[in-house]
mmCIF file of C-alpha atoms in Angstrom:
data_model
loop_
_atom_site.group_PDB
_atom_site.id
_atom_site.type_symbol
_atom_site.label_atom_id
_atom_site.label_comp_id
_atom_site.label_asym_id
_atom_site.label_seq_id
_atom_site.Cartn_x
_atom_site.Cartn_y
_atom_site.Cartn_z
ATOM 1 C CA UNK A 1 -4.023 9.922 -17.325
ATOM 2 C CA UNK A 2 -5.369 6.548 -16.258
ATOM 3 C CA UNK A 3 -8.657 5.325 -15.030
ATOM 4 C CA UNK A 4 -10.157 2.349 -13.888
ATOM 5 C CA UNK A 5 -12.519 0.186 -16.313
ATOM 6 C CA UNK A 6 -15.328 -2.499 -14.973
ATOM 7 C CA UNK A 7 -14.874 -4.322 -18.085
ATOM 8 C CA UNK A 8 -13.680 -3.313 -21.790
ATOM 9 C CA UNK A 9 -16.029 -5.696 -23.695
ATOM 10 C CA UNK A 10 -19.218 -3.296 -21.893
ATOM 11 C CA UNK A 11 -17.410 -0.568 -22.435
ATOM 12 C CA UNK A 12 -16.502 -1.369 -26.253
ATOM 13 C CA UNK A 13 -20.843 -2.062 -26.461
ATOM 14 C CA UNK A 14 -21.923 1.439 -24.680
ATOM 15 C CA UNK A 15 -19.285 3.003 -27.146
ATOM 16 C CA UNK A 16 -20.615 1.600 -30.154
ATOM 17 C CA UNK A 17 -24.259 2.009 -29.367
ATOM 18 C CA UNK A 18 -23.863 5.672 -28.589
ATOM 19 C CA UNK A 19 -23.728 6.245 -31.667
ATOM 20 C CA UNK A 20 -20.002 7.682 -31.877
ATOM 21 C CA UNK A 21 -18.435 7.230 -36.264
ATOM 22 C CA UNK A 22 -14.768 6.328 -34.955
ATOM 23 C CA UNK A 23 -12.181 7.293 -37.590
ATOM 24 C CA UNK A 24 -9.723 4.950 -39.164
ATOM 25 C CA UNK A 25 -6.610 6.288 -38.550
ATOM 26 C CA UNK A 26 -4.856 3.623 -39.345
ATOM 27 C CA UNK A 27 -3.203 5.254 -42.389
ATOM 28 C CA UNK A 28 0.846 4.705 -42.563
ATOM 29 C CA UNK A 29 3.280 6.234 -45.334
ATOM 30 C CA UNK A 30 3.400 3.144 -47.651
ATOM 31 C CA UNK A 31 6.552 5.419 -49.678
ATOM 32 C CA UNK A 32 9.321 5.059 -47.223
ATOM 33 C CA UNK A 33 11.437 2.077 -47.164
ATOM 34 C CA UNK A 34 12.180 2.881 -43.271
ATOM 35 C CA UNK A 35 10.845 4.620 -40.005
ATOM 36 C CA UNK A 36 12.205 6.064 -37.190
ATOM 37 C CA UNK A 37 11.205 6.416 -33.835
ATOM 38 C CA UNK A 38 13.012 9.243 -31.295
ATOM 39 C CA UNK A 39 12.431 10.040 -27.531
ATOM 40 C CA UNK A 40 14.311 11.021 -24.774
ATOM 41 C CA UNK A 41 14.327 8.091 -22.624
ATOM 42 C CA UNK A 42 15.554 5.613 -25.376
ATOM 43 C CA UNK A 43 19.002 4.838 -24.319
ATOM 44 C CA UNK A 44 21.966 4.987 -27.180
ATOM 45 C CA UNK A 45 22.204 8.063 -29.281
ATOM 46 C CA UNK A 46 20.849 6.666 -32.467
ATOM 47 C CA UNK A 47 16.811 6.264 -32.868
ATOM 48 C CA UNK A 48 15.027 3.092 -33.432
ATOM 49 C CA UNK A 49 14.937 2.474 -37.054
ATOM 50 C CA UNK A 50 12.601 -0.539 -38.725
ATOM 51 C CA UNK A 51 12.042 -1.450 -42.106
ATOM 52 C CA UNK A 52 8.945 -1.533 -43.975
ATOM 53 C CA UNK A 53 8.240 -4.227 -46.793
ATOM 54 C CA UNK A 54 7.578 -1.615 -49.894
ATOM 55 C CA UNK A 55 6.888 -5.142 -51.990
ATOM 56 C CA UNK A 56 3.606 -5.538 -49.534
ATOM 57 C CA UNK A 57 0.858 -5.711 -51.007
ATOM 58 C CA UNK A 58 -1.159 -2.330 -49.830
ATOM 59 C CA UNK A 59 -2.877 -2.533 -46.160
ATOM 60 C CA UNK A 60 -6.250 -2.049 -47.929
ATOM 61 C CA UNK A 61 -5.821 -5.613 -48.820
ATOM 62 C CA UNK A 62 -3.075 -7.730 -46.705
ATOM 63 C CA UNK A 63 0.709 -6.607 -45.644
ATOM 64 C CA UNK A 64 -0.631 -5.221 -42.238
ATOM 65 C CA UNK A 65 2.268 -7.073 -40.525
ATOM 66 C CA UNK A 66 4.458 -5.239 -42.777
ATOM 67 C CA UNK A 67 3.698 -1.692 -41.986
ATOM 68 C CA UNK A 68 4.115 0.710 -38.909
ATOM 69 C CA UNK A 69 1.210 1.995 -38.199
ATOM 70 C CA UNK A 70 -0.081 5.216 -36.039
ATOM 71 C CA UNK A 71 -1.523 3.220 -33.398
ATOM 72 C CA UNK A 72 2.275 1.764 -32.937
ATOM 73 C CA UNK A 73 3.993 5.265 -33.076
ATOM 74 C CA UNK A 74 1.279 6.423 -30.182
ATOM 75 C CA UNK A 75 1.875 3.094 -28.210
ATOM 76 C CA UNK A 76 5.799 3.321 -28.031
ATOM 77 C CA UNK A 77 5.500 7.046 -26.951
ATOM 78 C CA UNK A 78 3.256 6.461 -24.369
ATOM 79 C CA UNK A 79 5.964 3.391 -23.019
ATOM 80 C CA UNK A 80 8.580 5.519 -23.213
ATOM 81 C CA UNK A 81 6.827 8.856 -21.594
ATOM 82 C CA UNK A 82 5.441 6.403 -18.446
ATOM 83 C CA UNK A 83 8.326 7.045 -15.522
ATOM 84 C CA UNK A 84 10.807 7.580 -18.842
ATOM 85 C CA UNK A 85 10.371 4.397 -19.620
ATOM 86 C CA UNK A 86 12.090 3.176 -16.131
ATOM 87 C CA UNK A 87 8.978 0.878 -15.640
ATOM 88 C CA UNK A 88 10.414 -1.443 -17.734
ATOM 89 C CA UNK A 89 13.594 -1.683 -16.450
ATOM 90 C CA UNK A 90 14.491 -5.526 -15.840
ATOM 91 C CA UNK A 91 11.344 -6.577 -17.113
ATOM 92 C CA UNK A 92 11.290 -9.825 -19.836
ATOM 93 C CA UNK A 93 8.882 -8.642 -22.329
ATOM 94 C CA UNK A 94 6.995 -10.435 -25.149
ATOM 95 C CA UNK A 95 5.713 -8.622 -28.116
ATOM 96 C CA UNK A 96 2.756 -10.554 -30.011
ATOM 97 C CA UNK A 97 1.999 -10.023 -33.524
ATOM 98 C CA UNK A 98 5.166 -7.359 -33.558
ATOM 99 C CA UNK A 99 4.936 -6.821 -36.956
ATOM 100 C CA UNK A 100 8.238 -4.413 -37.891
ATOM 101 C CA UNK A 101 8.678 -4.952 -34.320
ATOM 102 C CA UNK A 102 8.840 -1.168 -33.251
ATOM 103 C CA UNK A 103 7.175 -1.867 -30.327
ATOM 104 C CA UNK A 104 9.663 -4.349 -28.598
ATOM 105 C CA UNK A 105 12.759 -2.472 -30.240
ATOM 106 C CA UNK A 106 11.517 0.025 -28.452
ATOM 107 C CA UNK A 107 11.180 -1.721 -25.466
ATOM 108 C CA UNK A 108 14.782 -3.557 -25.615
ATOM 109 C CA UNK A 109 16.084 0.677 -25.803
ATOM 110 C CA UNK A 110 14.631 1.132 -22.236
ATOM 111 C CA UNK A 111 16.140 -1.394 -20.169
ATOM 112 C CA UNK A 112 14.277 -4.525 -20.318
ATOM 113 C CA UNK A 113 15.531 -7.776 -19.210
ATOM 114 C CA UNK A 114 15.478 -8.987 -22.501
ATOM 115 C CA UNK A 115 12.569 -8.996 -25.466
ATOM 116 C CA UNK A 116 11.254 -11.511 -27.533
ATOM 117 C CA UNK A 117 9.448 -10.445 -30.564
ATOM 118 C CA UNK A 118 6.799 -13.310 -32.595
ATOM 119 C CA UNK A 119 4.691 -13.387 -35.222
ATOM 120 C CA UNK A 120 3.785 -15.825 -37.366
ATOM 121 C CA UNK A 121 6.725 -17.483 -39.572
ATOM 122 C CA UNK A 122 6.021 -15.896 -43.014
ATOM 123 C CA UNK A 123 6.663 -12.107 -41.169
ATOM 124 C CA UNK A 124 9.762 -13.433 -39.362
ATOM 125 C CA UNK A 125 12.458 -12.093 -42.283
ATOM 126 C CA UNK A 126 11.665 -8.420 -41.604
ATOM 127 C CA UNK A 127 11.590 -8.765 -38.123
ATOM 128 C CA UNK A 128 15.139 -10.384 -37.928
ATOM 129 C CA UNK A 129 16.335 -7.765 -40.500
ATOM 130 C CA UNK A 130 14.961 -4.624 -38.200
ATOM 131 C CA UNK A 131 16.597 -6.094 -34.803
ATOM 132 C CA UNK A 132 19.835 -6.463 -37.176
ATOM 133 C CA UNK A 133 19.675 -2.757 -38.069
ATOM 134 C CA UNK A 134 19.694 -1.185 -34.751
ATOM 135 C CA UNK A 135 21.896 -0.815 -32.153
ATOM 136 C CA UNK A 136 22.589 -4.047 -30.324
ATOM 137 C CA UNK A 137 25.062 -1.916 -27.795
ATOM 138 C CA UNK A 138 22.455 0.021 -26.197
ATOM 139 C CA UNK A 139 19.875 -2.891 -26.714
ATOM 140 C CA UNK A 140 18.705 -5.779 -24.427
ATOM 141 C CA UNK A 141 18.856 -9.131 -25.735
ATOM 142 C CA UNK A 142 16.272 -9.398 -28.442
ATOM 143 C CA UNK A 143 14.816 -12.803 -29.883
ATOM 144 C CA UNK A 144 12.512 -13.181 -32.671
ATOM 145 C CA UNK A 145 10.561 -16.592 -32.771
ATOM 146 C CA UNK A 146 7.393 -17.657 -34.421
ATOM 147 C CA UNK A 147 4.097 -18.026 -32.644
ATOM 148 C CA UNK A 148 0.519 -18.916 -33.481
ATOM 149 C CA UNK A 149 -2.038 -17.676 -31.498
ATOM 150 C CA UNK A 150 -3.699 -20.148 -29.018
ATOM 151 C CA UNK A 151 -0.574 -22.563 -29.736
ATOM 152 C CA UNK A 152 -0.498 -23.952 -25.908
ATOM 153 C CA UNK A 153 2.516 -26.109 -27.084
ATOM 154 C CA UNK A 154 4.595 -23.391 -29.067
ATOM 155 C CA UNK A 155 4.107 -20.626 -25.992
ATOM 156 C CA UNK A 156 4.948 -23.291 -23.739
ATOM 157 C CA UNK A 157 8.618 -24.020 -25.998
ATOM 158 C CA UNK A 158 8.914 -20.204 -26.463
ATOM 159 C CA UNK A 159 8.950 -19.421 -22.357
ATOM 160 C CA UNK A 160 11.140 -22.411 -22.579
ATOM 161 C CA UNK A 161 14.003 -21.485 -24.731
ATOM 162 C CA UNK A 162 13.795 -17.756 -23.414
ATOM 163 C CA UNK A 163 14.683 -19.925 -19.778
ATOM 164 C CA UNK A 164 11.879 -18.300 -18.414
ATOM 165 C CA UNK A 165 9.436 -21.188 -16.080
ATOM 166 C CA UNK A 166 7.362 -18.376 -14.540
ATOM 167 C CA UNK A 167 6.494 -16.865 -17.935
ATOM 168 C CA UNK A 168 6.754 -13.072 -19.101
ATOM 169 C CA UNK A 169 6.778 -10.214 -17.279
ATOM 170 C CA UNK A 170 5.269 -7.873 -19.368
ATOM 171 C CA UNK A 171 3.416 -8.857 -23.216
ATOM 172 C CA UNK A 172 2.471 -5.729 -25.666
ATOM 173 C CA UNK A 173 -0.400 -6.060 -28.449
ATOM 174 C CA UNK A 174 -0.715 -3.329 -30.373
ATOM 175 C CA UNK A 175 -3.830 -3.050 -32.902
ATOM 176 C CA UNK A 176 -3.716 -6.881 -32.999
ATOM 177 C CA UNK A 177 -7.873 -7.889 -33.444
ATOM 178 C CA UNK A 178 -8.047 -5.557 -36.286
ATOM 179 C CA UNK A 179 -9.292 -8.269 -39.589
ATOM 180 C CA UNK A 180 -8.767 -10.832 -37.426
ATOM 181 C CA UNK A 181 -12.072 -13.353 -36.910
ATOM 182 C CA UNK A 182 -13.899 -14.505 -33.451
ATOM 183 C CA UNK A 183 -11.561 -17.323 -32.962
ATOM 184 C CA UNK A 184 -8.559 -16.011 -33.658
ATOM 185 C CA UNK A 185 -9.598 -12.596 -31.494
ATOM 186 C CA UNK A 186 -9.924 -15.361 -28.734
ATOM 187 C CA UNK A 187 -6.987 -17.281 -29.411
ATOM 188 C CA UNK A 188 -5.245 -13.459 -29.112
ATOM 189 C CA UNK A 189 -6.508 -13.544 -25.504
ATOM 190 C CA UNK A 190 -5.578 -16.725 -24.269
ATOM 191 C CA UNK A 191 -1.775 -16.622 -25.719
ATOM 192 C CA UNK A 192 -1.496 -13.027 -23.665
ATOM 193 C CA UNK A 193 -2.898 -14.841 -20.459
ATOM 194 C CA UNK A 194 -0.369 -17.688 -20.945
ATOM 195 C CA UNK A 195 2.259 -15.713 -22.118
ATOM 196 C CA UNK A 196 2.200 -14.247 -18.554
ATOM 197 C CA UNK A 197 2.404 -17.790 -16.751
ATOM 198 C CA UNK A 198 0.248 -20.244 -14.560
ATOM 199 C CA UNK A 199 -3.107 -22.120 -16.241
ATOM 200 C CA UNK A 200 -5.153 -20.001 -18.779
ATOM 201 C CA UNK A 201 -5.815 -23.105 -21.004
ATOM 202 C CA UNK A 202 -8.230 -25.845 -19.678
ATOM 203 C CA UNK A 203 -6.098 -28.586 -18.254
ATOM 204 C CA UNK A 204 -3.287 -26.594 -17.554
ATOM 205 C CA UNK A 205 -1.205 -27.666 -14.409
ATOM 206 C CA UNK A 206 -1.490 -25.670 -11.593
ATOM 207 C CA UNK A 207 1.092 -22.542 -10.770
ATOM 208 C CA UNK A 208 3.605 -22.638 -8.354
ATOM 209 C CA UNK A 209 4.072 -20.702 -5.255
ATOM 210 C CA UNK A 210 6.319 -18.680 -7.169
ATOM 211 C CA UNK A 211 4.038 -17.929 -10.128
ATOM 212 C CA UNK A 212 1.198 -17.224 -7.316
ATOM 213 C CA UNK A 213 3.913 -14.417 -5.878
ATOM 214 C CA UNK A 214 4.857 -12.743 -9.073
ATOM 215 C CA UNK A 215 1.942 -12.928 -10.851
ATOM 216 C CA UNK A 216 0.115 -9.498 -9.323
ATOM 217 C CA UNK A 217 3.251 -7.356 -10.886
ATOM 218 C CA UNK A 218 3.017 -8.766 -14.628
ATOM 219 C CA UNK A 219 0.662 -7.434 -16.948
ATOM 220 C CA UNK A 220 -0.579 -7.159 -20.502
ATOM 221 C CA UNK A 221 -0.843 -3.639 -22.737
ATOM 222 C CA UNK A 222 -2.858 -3.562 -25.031
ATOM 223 C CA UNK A 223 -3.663 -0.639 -27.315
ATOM 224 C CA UNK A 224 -6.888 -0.839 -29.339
ATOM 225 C CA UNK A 225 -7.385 1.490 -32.252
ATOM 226 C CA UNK A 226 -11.410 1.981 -32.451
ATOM 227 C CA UNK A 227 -12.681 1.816 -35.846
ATOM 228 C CA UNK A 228 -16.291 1.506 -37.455
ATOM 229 C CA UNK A 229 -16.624 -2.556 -36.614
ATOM 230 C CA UNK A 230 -16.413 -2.006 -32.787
ATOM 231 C CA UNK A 231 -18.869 -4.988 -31.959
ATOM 232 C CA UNK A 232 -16.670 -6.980 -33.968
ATOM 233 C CA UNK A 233 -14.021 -7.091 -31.746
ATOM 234 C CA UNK A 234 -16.405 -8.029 -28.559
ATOM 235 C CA UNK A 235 -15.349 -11.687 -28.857
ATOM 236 C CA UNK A 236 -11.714 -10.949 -28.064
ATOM 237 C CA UNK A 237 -13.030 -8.194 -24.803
ATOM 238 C CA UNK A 238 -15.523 -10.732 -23.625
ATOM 239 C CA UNK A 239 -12.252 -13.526 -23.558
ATOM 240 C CA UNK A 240 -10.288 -10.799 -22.123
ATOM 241 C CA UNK A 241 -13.063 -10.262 -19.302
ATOM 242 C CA UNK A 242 -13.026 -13.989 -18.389
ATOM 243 C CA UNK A 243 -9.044 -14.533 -17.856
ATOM 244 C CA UNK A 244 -7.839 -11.242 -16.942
ATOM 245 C CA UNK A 245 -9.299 -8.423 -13.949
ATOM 246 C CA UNK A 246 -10.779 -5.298 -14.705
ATOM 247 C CA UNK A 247 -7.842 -3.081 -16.302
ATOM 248 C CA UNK A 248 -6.903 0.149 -16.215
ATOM 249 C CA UNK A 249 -6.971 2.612 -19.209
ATOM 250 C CA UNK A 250 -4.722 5.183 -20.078
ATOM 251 C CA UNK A 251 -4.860 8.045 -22.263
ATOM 252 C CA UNK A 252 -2.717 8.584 -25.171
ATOM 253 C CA UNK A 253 -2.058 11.157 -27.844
ATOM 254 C CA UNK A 254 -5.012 9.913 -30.205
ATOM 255 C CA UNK A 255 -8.439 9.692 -28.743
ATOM 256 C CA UNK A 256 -9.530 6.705 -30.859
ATOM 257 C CA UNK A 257 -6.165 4.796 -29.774
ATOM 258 C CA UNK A 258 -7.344 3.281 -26.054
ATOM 259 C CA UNK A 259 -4.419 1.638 -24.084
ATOM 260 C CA UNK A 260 -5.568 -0.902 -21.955
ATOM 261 C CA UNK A 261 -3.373 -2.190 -18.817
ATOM 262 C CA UNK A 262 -4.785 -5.561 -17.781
ATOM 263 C CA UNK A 263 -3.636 -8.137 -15.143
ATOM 264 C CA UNK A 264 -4.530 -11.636 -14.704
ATOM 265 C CA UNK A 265 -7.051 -12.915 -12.260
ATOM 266 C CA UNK A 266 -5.486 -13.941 -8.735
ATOM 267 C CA UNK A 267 -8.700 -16.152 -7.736
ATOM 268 C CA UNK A 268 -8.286 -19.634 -8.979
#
């Protein structure tokens, strides 16, 4: 189901001070040297298959690019189970911080326009190696590039080599803020908003006419696993609350996994 939210980062606070011990179920199987993902609606016969790096050091301590995690299982079925996935039919989509990149292969299986999967340049050898494993015939065009969060310069080249002026049509985040400090949490924010096109930096130029028209249909998923440190993610929901509207939340398979649907601001 789906319902609407005044704003995540009060919603994140009432959660917390309820009193509510969230579960970190955030645990992957650190033994296999590959996962696969199968549903329906993917198109091809074969399932989406990614790497893991078994030389990672274990998540308790850094690697979490290098893993799939639950939260990322839960997210791809729930993109797959909305409309069978049709919704993102002819849609460019942008995957931050894609990690193994399940979520974008995923994506590229349903129809999309074309995908473009980032994350910063010492995860980029894993990512090329899991879009090189699966099957380009039933896949859109898939891209991996490097990004740094709240890099105005390197989204601006990255919409620019994917020929794209009016930005992305769709950007997935999936357990992104998790270890991740204020700024950077922030910095997570603003690269969705500009990933999406027209000014979310200060001194940004103004959108065009045709940014202004699309702009209502693109939007941001995000899919927040709650764990014990909730108020520690409130500076990336309270950046969230200034550049984007109120979203909408959808339920998924695993009650501490929240999937957020958020669209940018149309006032200026």
């Amino acid at each position: 189901g789906a319902s609407a939210v005044t704003s995540t980062s009060r919603v994140c606070h009432r959660t917390r001070t309820r009193g509510r011990r969230f579960v970190d179920r955030a645990r992957m199987d650190r033994t296999l040297a590959s996962v696969e993902f199968s549903h329906p609606a993917l198109r091809g016969a074969s399932p989406v298959t990614v790497r893991q790096n078994l030389d990672a050091p274990s998540a308790e301590e850094e690697g979490t690019a290098r893993w799939v995690w639950p939260g990322a299982t839960a997210t791809a079925r729930w993109l797959c189970d909305r409309d069978r996935g049709r919704w993102l039919e002819n849609k460019h989509v942008l995957e931050l911080g894609s990690g193994t990149g399940l979520l974008g292969l995923v994506a590229a299986r349903l129809g999309a326009a074309s995908v473009t999967l980032t994350d910063l340049p010492s995860e980029l050898d894993l990512l090329r190696a899991n879009v090189a494993l699966n099957d380009a015939a039933a896949s859109s065009p898939t891209r991996v590039e490097p990004l740094v969060w709240g890099d105005e310069t390197g989204m601006l080249q990255l919409i620019d080599r994917a020929r794209l002026p009016s930005g992305f049509d769709v950007v997935l985040c999936c357990d992104l803020v998790y270890r991740n400090g204020d700024e950077h949490q922030r910095a997570l924010a603003r690269t969705m908003r500009r990933a999406l096109g027209d000014a979310a930096f200060p001194g940004a130029e103004e959108a065009t006419s045709s940014k202004k028209k699309t702009e209502s249909s693109r939007v941001a998923v995000v899919a927040y696993q709650f764990r014990e440190n909730v108020l520690g993610d409130s500076p990336f929901f309270d950046e969230v609350d200034i550049l984007f509207a109120d979203p909408t939340r959808h339920d998924t398979e695993d009650e501490d996994l929240w999937l957020f649907e958020y669209r940018p601001k149309t006032e200026r």
